Coordinates of C-alpha atoms in Angstrom, one line a residue:
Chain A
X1 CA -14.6 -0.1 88.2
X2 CA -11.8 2.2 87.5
X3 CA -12.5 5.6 87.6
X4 CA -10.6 7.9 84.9
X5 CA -9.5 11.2 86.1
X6 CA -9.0 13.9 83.6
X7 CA -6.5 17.6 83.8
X8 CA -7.2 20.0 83.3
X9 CA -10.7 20.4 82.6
X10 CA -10.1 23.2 79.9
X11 CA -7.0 24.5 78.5
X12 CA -6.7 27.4 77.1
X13 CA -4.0 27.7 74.5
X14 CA -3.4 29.9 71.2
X15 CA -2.2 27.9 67.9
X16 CA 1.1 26.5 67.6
X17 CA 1.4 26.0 71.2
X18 CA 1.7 22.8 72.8
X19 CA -1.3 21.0 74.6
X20 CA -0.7 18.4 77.4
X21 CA -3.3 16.9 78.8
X22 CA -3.2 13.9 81.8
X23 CA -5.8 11.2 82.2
X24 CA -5.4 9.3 85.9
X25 CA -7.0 5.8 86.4
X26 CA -7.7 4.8 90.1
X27 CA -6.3 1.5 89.8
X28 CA -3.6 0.1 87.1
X29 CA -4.8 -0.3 83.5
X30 CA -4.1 -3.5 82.5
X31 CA -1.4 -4.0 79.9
X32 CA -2.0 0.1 79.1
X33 CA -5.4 -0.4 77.3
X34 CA -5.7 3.1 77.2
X35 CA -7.4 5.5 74.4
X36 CA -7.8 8.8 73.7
X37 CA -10.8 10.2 71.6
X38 CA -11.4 14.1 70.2
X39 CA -15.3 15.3 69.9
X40 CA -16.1 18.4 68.2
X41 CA -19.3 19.8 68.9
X42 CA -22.4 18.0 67.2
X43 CA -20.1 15.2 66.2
X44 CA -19.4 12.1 67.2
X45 CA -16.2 11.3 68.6
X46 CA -13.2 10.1 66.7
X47 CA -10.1 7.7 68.1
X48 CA -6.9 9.1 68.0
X49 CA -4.4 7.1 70.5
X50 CA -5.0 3.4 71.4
X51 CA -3.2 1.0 73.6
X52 CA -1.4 4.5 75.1
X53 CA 0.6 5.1 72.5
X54 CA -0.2 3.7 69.0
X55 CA -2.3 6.2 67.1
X56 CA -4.9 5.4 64.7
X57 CA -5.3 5.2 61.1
X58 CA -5.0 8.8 59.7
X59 CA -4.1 10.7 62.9
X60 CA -1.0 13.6 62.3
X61 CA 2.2 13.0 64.0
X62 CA 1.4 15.8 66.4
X63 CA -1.0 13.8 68.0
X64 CA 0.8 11.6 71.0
X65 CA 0.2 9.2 73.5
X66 CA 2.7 7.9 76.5
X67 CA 2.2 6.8 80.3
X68 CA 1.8 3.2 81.7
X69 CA 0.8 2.0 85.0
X70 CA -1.9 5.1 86.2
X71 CA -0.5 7.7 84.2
X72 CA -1.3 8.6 81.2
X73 CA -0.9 11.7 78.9
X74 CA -1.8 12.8 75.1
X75 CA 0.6 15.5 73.9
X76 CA 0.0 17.9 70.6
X77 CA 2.8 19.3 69.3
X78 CA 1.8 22.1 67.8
X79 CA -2.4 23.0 68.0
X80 CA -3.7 23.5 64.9
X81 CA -7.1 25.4 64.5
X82 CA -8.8 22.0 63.8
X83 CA -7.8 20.7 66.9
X84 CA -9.4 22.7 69.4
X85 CA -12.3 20.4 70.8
X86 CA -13.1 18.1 73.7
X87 CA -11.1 15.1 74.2
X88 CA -11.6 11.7 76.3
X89 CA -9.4 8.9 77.5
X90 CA -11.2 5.6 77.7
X91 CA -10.0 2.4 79.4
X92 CA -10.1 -0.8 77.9
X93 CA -8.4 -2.8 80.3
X94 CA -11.0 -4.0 82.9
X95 CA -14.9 -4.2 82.7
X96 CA -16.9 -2.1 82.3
X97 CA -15.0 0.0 80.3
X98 CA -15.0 3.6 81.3
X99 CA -14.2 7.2 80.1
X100 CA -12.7 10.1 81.5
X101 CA -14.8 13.4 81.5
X102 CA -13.3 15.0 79.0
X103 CA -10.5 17.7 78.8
X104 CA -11.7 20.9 76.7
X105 CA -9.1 22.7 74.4
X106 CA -10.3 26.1 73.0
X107 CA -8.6 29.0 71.9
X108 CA -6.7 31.6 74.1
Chain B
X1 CA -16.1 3.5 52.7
X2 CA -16.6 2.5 56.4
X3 CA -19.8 3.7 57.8
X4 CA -22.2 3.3 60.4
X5 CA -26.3 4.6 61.1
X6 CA -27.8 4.7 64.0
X7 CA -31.8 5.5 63.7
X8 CA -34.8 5.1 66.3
X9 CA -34.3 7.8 68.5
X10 CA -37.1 9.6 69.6
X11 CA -39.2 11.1 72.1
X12 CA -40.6 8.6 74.5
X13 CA -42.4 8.9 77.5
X14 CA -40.6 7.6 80.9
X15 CA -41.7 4.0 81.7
X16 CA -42.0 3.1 78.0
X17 CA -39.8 1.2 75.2
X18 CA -37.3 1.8 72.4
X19 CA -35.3 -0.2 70.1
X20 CA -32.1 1.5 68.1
X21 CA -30.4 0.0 64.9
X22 CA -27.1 0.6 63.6
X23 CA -26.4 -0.5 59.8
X24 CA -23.2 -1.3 59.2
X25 CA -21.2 -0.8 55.6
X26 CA -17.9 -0.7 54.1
X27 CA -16.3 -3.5 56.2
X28 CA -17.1 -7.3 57.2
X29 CA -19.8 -6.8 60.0
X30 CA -19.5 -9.8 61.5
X31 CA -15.7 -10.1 62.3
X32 CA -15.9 -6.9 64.7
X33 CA -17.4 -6.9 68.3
X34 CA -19.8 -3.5 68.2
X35 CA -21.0 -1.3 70.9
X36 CA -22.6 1.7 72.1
X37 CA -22.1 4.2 74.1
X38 CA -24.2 7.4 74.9
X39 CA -23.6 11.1 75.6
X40 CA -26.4 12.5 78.0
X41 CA -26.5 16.2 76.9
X42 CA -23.5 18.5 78.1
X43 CA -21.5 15.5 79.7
X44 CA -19.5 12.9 78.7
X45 CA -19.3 9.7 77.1
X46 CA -20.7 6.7 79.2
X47 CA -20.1 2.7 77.4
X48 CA -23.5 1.1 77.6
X49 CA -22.9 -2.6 76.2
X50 CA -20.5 -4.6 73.9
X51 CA -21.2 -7.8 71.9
X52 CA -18.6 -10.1 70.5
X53 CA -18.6 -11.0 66.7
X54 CA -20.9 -14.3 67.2
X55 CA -22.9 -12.8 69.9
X56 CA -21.0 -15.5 72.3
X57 CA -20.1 -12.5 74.9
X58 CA -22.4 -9.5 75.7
X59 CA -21.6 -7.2 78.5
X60 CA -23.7 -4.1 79.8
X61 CA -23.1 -1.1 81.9
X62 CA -24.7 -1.6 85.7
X63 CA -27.0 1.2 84.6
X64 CA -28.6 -0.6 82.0
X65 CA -28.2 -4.4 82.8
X66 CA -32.0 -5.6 83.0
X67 CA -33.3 -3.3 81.1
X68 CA -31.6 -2.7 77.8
X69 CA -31.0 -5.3 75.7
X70 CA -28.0 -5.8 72.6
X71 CA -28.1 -7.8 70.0
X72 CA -26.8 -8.2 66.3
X73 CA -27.9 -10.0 62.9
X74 CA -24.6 -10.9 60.8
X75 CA -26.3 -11.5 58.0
X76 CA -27.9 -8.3 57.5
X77 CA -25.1 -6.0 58.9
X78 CA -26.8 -4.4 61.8
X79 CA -26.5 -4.0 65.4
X80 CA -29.9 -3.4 67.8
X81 CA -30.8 -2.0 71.3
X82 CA -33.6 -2.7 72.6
X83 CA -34.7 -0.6 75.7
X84 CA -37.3 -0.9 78.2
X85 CA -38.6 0.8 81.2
X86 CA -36.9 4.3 80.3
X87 CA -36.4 7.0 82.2
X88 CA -34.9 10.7 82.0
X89 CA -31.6 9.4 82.4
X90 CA -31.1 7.9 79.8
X91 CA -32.1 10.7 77.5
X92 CA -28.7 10.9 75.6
X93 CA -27.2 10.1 72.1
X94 CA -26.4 7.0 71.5
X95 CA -23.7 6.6 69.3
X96 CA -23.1 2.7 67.5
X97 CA -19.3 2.0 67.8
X98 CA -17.2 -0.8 65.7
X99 CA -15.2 -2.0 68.8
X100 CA -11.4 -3.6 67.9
X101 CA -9.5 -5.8 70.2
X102 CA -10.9 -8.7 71.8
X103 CA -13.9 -9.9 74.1
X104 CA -14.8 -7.3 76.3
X105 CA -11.4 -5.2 75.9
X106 CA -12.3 -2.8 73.1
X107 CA -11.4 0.4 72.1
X108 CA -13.8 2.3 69.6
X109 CA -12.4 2.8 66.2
X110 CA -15.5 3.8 64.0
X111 CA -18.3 5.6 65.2
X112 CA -21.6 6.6 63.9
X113 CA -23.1 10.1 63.8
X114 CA -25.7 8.9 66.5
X115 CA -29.5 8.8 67.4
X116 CA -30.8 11.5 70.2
X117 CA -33.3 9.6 72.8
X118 CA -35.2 11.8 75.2
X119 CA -37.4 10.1 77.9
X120 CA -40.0 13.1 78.8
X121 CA -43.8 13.7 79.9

């Protein structure tokens, strides 16, 4: 099973700045089947980045995926207010499939 | 529009049985694989079981494999869990998730709101 490592576990940031946050498998994900998912609380969770990099239907341009291999990181340009929440890398690569537990954004 | 609801959550007493449903709308049911995954309260999202389009390939999280059981009815749009033998851990909310990609590599690009299971005496 690969295990998904998530940093940090919550970032504090003010608006406009810029969020990175890492996601670590234990072993390689296979051909970087790697997503990335934002839940606000009491909702469920919506997709943002799939296959590392491509980002879904309807996502803003400040929302961004790279890394290969182990490494993987989604990048927001500039945080908007809606943006603060928890989000999730998943991996798609191997069964089972797994998550990450979760970086939390919220407001400096 | 695109839309999936779970229902059947409930309170239900460890040892004893549950089935979930998802109903599918807005987009041809049976040409996605589908899945859930739940969310034990305060803690993070854990893939329970996938099934392909024709119900061909089912897969299930070690935690669940025996007990919980996936299944799917193209013709009416709808996705099912069946669960047995329950206990507090798998209190959670399970969310019903349209799954794209292929056979058991699927990432999760519609998801419902989600049904809340709590196994308690």
């Amino acid at each position: 099973e690969i295990v998904l490592t998530q940093s940090p576990g919550t970032l504090s940031l003010s608006p406009g700045e810029r969020a990175t946050l890492s996601c670590r498998a234990s072993q390689s994900v296979n051909s970087n089947y790697l997503a990335w998912y934002q839940q606000k609380p009491g909702q469920a969770p919506r997709l943002l980045i799939y296959a590392a990099s491509g980002r879904a239907t309807g996502i803003p341009d400040r929302f961004s995926g790279s890394g290969s291999g182990t490494e993987f990181t989604l990048t927001i340009s500039r945080l908007e207010p809606e943006d603060f929440a928890v989000f999730y890398c998943q991996q798609y690569g191997s069964s089972p499939l797994t998550f990450g537990g979760g970086t939390k954004v919220e407001i400096k | 529009e695109v839309q999936l609801v779970e229902s059947g959550g409930g309170l239900v007493k460890p040892g004893g049985s549950l089935r979930l449903s998802c109903a599918a709308s807005g987009f041809t049911f049976s040409s996605y694989h589908m899945n859930w995954v739940r969310q034990a309260p305060g803690k993070g999202l854990e893939w329970v079981s996938s099934i392909t389009t024709s119900s061909s390939n089912i897969y299930y999280a070690d935690s669940v494999k025996g007990r919980f059981t996936v299944s799917r009815d193209n013709a009416k749009n709808s996705l099912a869990l069946q669960m047995l033998s329950l206990t507090a851990e798998d209190t959670a909310v399970y969310y019903c998730a349209r799954g794209r990609g292929w056979d058991y590599n699927l990432y999760m690009d519609v998801w419902g709101k989600g049904t809340t299971v709590i196994v308690s005496s």
